[in-house]
Short mmCIF file of C-alpha atoms in Angstrom, two decimals:
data_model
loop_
_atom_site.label_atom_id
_atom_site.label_comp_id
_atom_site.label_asym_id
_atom_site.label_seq_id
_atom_site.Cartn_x
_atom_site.Cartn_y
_atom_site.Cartn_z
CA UNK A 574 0.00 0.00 0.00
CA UNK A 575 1.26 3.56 -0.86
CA UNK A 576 0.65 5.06 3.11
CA UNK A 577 0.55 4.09 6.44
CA UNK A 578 -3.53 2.76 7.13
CA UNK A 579 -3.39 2.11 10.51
CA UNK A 580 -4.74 4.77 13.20
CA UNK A 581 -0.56 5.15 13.75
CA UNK A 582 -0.62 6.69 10.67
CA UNK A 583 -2.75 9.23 11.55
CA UNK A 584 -5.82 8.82 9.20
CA UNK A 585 -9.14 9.76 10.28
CA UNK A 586 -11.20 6.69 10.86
CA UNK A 587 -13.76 5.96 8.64
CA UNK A 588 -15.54 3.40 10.94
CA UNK A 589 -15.87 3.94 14.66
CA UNK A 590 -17.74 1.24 16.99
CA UNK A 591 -17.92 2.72 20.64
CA UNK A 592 -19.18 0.49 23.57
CA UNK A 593 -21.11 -2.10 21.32
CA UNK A 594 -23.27 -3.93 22.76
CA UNK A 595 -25.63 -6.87 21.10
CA UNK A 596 -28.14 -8.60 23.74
CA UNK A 597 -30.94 -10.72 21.80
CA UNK A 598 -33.76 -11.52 23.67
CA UNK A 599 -36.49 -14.32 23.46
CA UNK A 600 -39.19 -13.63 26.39
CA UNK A 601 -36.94 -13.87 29.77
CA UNK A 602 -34.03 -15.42 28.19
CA UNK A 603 -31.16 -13.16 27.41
CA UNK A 604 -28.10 -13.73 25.16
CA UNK A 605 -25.35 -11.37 24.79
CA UNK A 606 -23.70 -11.15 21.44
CA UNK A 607 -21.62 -8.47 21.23
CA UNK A 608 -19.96 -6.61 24.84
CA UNK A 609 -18.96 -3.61 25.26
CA UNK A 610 -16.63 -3.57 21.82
CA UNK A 611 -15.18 -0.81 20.85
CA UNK A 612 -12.83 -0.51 17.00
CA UNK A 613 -11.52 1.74 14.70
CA UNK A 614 -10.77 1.35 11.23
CA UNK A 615 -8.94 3.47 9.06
CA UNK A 616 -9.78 5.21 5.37
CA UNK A 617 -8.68 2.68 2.93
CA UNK A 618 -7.74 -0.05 5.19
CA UNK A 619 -8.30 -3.80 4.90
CA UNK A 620 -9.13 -4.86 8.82
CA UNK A 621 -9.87 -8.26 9.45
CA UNK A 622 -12.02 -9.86 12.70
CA UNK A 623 -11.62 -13.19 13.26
CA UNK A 624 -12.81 -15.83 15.95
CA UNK A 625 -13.89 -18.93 16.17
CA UNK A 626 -18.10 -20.13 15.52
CA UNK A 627 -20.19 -18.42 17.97
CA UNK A 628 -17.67 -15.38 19.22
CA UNK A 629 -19.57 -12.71 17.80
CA UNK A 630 -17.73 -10.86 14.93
CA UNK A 631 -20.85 -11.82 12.68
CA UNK A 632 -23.51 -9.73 14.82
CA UNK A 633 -20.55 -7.12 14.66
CA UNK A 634 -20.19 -6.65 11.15
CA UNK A 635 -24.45 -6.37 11.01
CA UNK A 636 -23.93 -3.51 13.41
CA UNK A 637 -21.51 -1.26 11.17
CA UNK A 638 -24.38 -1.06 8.68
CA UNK A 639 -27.49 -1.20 11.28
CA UNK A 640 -28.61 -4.66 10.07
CA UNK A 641 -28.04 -5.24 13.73
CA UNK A 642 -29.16 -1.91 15.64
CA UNK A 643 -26.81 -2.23 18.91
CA UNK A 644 -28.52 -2.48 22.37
CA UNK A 645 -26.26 0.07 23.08
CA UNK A 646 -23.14 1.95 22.07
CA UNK A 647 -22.67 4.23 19.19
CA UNK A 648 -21.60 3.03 15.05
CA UNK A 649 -19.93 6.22 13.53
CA UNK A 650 -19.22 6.28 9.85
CA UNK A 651 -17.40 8.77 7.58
CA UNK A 652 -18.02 11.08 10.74
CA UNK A 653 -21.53 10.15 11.10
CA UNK A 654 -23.75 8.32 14.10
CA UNK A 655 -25.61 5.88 12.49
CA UNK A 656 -27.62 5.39 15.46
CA UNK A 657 -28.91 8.93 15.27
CA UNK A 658 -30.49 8.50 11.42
CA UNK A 659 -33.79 8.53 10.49
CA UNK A 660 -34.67 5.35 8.41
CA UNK A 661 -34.70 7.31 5.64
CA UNK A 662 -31.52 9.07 6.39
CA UNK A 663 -29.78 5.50 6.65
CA UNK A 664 -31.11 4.40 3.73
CA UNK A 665 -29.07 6.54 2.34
CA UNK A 666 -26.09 6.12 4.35
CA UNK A 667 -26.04 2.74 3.59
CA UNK A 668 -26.00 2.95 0.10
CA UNK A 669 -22.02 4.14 1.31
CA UNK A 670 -21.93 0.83 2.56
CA UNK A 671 -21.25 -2.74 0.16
CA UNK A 672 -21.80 -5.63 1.58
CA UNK A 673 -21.10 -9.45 0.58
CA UNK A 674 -22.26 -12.61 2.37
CA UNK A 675 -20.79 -16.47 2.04
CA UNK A 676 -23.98 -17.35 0.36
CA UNK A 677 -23.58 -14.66 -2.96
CA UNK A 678 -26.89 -14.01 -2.40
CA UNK A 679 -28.01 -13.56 -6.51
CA UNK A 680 -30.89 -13.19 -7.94
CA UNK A 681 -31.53 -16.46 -9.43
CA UNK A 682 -34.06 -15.82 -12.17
CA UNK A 683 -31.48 -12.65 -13.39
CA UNK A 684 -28.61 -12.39 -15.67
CA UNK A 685 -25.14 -11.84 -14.24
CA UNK A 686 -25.48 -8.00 -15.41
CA UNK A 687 -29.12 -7.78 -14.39
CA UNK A 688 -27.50 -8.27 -10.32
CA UNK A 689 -25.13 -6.07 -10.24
CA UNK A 690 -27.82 -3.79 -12.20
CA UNK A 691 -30.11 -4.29 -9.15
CA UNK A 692 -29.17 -1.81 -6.71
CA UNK A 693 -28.79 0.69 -9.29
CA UNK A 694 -32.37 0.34 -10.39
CA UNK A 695 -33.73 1.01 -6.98
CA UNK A 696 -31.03 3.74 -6.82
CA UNK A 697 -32.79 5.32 -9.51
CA UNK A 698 -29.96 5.39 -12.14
CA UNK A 699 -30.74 6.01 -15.31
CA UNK A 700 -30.39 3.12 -17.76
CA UNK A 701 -27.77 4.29 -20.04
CA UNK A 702 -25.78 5.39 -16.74
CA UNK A 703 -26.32 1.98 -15.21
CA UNK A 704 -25.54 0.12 -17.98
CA UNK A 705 -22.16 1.44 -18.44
CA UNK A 706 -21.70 0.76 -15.01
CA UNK A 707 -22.19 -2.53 -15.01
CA UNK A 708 -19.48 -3.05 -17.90
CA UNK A 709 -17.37 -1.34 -16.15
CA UNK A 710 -17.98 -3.51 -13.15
CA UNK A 711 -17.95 -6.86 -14.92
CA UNK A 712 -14.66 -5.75 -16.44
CA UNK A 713 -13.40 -5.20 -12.69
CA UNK A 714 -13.93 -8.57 -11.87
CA UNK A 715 -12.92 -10.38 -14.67
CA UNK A 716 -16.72 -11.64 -15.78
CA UNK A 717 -16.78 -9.63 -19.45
CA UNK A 718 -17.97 -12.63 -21.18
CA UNK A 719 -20.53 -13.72 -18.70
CA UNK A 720 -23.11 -10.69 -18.23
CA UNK A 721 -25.80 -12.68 -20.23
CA UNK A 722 -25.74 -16.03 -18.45
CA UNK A 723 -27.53 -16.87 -14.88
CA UNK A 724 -25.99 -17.72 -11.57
CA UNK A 725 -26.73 -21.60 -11.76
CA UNK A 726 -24.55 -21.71 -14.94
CA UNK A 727 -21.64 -20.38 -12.88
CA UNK A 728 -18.96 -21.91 -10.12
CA UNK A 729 -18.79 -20.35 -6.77
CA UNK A 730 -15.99 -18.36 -7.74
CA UNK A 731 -17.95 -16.66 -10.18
CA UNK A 732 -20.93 -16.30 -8.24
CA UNK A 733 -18.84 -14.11 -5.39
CA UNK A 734 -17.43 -12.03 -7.84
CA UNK A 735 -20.57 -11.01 -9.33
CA UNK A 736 -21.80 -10.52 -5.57
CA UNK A 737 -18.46 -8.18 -5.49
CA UNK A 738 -19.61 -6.56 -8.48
CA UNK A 739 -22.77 -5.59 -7.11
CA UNK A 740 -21.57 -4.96 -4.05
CA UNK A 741 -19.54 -2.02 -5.87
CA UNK A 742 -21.95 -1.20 -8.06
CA UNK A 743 -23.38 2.18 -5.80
CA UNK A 744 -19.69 3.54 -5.60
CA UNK A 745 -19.69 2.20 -2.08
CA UNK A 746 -16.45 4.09 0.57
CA UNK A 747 -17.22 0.62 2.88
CA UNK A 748 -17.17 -3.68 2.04
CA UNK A 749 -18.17 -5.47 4.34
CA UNK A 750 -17.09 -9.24 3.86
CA UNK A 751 -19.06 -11.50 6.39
CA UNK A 752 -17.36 -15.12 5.71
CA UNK A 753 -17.23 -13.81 2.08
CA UNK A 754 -14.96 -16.94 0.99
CA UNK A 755 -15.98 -19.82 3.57
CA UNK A 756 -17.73 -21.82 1.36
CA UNK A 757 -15.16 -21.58 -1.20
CA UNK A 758 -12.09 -24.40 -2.13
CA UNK A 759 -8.78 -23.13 -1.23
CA UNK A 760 -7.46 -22.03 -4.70
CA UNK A 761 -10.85 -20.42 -5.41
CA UNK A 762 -10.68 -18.31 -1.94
CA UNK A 763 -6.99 -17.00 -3.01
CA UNK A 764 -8.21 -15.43 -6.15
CA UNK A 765 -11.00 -13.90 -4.38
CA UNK A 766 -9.30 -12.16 -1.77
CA UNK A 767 -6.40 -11.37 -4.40
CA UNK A 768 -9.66 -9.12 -6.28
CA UNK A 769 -10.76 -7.83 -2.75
CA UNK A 770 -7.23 -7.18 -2.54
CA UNK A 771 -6.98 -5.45 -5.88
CA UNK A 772 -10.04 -3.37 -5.70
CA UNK A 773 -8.43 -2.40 -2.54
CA UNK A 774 -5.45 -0.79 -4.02
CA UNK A 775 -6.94 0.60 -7.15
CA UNK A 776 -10.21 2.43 -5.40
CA UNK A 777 -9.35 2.84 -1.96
CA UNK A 778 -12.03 1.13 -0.91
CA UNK A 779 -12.23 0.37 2.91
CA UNK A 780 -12.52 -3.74 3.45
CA UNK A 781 -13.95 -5.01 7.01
CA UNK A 782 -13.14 -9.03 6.29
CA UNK A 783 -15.36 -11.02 9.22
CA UNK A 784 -13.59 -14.99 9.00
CA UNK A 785 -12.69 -17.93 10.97
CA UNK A 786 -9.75 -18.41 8.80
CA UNK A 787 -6.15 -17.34 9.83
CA UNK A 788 -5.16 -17.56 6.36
CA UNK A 789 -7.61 -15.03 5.20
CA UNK A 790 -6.51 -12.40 7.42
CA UNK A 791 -2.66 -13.09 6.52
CA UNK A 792 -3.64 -13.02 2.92
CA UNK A 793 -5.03 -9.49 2.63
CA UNK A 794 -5.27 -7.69 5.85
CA UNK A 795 -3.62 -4.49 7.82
CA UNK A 796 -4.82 -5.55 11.29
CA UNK A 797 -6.90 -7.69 12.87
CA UNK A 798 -9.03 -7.92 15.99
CA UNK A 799 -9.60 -11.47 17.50
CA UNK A 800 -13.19 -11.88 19.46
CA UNK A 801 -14.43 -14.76 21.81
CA UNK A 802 -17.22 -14.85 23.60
CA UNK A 803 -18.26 -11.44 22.29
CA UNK A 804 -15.55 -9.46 22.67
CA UNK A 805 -12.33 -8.02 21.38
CA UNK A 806 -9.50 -10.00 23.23
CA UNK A 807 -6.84 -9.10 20.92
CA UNK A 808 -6.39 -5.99 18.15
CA UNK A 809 -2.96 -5.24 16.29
CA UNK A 810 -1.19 -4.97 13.00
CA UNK A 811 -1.60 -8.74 11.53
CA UNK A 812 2.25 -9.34 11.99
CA UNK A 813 2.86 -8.68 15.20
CA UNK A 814 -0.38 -10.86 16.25
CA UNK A 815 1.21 -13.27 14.24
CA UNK A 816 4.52 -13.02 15.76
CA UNK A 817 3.50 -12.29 19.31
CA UNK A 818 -0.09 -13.50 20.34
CA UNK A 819 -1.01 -12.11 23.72
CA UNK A 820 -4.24 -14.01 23.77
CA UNK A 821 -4.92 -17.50 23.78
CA UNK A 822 -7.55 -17.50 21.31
CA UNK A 823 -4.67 -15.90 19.10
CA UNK A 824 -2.54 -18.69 20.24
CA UNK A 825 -5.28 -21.39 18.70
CA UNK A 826 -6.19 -19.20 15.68
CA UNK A 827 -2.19 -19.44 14.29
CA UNK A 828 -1.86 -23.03 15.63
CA UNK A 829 -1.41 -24.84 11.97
CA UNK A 830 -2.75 -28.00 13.51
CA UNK A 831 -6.15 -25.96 14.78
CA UNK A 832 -6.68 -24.76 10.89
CA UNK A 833 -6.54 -27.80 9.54
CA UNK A 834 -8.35 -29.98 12.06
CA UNK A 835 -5.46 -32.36 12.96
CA UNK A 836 -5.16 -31.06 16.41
CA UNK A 837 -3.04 -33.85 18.40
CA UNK A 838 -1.75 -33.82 22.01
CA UNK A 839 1.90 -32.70 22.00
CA UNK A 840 4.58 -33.87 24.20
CA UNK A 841 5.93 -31.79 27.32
CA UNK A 842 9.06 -29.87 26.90
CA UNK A 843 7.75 -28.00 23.67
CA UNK A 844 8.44 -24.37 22.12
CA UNK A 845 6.62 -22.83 19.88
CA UNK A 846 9.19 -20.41 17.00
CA UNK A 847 7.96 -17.41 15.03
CA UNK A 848 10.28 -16.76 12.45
CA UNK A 849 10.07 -13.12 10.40
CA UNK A 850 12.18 -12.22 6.76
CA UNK A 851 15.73 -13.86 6.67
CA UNK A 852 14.88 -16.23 9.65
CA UNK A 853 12.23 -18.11 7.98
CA UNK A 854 14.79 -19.23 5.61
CA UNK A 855 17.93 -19.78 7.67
CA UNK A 856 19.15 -23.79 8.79
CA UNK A 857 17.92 -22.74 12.43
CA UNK A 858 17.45 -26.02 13.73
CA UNK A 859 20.77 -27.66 12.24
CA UNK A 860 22.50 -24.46 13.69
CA UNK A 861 21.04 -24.99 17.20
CA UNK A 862 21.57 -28.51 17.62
CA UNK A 863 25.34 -28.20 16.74
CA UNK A 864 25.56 -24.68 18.86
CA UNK A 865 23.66 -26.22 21.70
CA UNK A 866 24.94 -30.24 21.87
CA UNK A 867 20.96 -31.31 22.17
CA UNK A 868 18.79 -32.98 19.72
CA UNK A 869 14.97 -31.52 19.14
CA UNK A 870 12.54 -32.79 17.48
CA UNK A 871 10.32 -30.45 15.06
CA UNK A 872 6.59 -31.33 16.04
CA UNK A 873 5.08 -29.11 12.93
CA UNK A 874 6.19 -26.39 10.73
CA UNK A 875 4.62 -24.16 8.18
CA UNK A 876 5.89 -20.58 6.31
CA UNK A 877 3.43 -18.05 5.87
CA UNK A 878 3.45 -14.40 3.65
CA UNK A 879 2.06 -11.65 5.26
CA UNK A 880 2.18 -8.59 3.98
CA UNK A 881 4.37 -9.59 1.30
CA UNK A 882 7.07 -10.54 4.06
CA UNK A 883 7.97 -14.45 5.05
CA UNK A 884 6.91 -15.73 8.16
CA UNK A 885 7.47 -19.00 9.49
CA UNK A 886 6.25 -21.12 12.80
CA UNK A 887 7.70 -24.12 14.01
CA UNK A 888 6.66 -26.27 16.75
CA UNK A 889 9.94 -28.47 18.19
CA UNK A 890 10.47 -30.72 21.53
CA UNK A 891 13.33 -30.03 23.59
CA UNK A 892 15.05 -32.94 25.33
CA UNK A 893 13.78 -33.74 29.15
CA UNK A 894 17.01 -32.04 30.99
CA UNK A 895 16.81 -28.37 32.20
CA UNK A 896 20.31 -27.56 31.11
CA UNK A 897 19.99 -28.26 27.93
CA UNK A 898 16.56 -26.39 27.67
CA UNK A 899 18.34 -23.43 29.11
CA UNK A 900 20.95 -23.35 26.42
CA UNK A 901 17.93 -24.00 23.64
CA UNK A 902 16.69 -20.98 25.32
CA UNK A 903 19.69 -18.88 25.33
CA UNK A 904 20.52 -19.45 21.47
CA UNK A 905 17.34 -18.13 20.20
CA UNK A 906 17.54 -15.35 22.53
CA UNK A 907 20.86 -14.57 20.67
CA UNK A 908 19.59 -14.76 17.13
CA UNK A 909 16.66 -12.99 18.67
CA UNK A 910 13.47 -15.58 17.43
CA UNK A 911 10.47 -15.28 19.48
CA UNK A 912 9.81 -18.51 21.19
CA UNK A 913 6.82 -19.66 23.46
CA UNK A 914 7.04 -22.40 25.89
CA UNK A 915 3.69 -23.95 26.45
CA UNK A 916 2.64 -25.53 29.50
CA UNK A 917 1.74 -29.18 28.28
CA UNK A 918 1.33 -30.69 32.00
CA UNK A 919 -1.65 -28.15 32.71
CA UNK A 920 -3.22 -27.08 29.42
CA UNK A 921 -1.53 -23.75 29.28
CA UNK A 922 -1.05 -21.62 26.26
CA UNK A 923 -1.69 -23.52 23.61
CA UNK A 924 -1.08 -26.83 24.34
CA UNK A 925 -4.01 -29.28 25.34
CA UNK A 926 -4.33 -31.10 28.87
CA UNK A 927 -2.33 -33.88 29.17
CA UNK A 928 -0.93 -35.78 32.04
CA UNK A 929 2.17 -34.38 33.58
CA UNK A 930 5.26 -36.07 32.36
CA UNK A 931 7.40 -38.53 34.92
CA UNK A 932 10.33 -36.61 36.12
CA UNK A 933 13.74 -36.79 34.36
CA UNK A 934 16.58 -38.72 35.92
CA UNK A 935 18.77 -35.72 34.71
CA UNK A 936 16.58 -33.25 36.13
CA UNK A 937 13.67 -32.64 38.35
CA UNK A 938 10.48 -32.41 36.32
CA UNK A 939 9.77 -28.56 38.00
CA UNK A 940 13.57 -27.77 37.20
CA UNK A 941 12.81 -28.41 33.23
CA UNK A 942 9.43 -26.98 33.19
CA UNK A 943 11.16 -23.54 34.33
CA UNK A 944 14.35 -23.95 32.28
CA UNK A 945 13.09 -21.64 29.57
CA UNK A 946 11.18 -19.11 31.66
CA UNK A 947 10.29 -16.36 29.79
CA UNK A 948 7.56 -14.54 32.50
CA UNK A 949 10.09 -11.80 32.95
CA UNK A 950 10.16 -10.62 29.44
CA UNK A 951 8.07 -7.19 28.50
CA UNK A 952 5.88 -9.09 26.77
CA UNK A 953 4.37 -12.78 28.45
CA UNK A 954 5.67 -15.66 27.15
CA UNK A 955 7.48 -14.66 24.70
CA UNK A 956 11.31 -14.97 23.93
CA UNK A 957 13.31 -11.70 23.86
CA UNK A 958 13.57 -10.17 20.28
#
């Protein structure tokens, strides 16, 4: 991007949620959705939410464009209070707003160009006007040839990009992506959030992205705030969430084993890496064991790009013995790689309950479990930079 999105970089916000609060209510039952969340994202920024089924960012995202009124709390856009409208007045503030579900959402008995038409007609375009638009539109996302066929003649692919298309089609500042690509295959969901990425750039369109998927939010976003249980546990740029996750929904979220469903119990005595540029790349496990005299063994490891930088996480078991934990410890403090040691014997950080391990005969059990303490670094449980 050519400037600095983030609220660092001094842009007014565009979007402003202060003190959300969602409680639904079915006769004396209460559930709240949404507590007390507050956000703000910049002019042109891509800002991601993410959390698991159930934590709330979906009621969120309804809230920015009053599909959701908030039980309380105020939604202020391009300088605005929502809240405040009449319904006529957001009517019209929402045509400032796109929005695009996992579902596409089409008009089944229309034509490609006829949908993305749609809110134009009950905009009140003229037809000459609108149909240019919708060439232009069609152009945008790469569907030219298929303006005159229907949605059940197209893949899912397809289908989402005309649902982009229309969701442009009003000149919208705002997108709103609510799980825009979850019911999309892998290969298809890259080329989708390359567009969203694209339109990005070339109209400075702001892009909320609401997801369950870590890989979606490394893909295309600026920052990203993590919710559970209906609220914000976590906000920052994407990389240094990546890098250092202060929550432990964060800590699941990044867990390659969590996104791909092969979530196993992991032995004691195990460190989690974050690797950024050069690192990712470098022999750092050959170099250790040689540097350090002690064998690990590497659990799980994946590289990532975010941002258009490399970063890597590995997961690696250190041997039983506290000393030679300790000079693990002290080796990646000196090439300065973040490193998490999880708590395996009581389900801490990331790692699930297991059974404690049998102590070592080299070392007391409690002697290796502190060996690569890192609770007096600025930032918890995480390895000196």
């Amino acid at each position: 991007m050519p400037k600095d999105k983030t609220p660092e970089g001094n842009d007014v916000p565009v979007i402003e949620l202060r003190n959300i609060d969602k409680t639904f209510r079915s006769g004396k039952t209460a559930v709240s959705a949404v507590r007390n969340v507050s956000l703000s994202v910049s002019d042109g920024e891509i800002f991601g939410i993410i959390g698991f089924s159930g934590a709330g960012k979906s009621t969120l995202v309804r809230c920015i464009n009053l599909l959701e009124r908030p039980t309380s709390g105020q939604v202020v856009v391009d300088g605005v209070d929502l809240t405040t409208l009449s319904a006529k007045q957001l009517r019209a503030a929402r045509k400032n707003i796109g929005m695009i579900f996992q579902q596409f959402n089409l008009l089944s008995q229309r034509t490609v160009a006829n949908n993305v038409r749609f809110p134009l007609e009950t905009s009140g375009v003229p037809r000459a006007r609108a149909d240019e638009r919708v060439r232009e539109l069609l152009q945008l996302v790469d569907l030219s040839d298929k303006a005159d066929v229907y949605p059940a003649q197209l893949s899912g692919g397809q289908k989402q990009r005309v649902a982009i298309a229309r969701a442009l089609a009003c000149n919208p500042k705002i997108i709103l992506c609510d799980e825009a690509t979850s019911a999309l295959d892998p290969l298809t969901t890259h080329s989708i959030l390359d567009l969203l990425k694209r339109l990005n750039e070339q109209l400075g369109v702001t892009i909320v992205v609401i997801t369950h998927e870590m890989r979606v939010v490394e893909q295309i976003c600026d920052r990203v705030a993590v919710m559970d249980a209906g609220e914000v546990v976590e906000e920052g740029r994407v990389r240094d969430v990546f890098l250092r996750p202060q929550s432990e929904t964060a800590r699941r979220l990044i867990d390659p084993a969590y996104q791909t469903g092969s979530r196993v119990s992991l032995p004691p005595n195990t460190l989690r890496l974050a690797f950024t540029g050069e690192e990712s790349g470098a022999p750092v496990i050959s170099d250790l064991t040689v540097q350090c005299n002690a064998m690990v063994s590497i659990v799980s490891a994946n590289t990532e790009n975010i941002g258009g930088k490399p970063f890597g996480q590995m997961l690696i078991e250190m041997p039983p013995d506290a000393a030679s934990q300790a000079r693990i410890c002290a080796y990646l403090d000196k090439r300065g790689i973040s490193y998490e040691k999880s708590d395996a014997s009581e389900g801490g950080g990331r790692m699930p309950k297991q059974a404690a391990s049998a102590p070592s005969a080299q070392a007391p059990a409690s002697d290796a479990s502190n060996a690569c303490d890192t609770s007096q670094n600025d930032v918890p449980a995480i390895g000196k930079e």
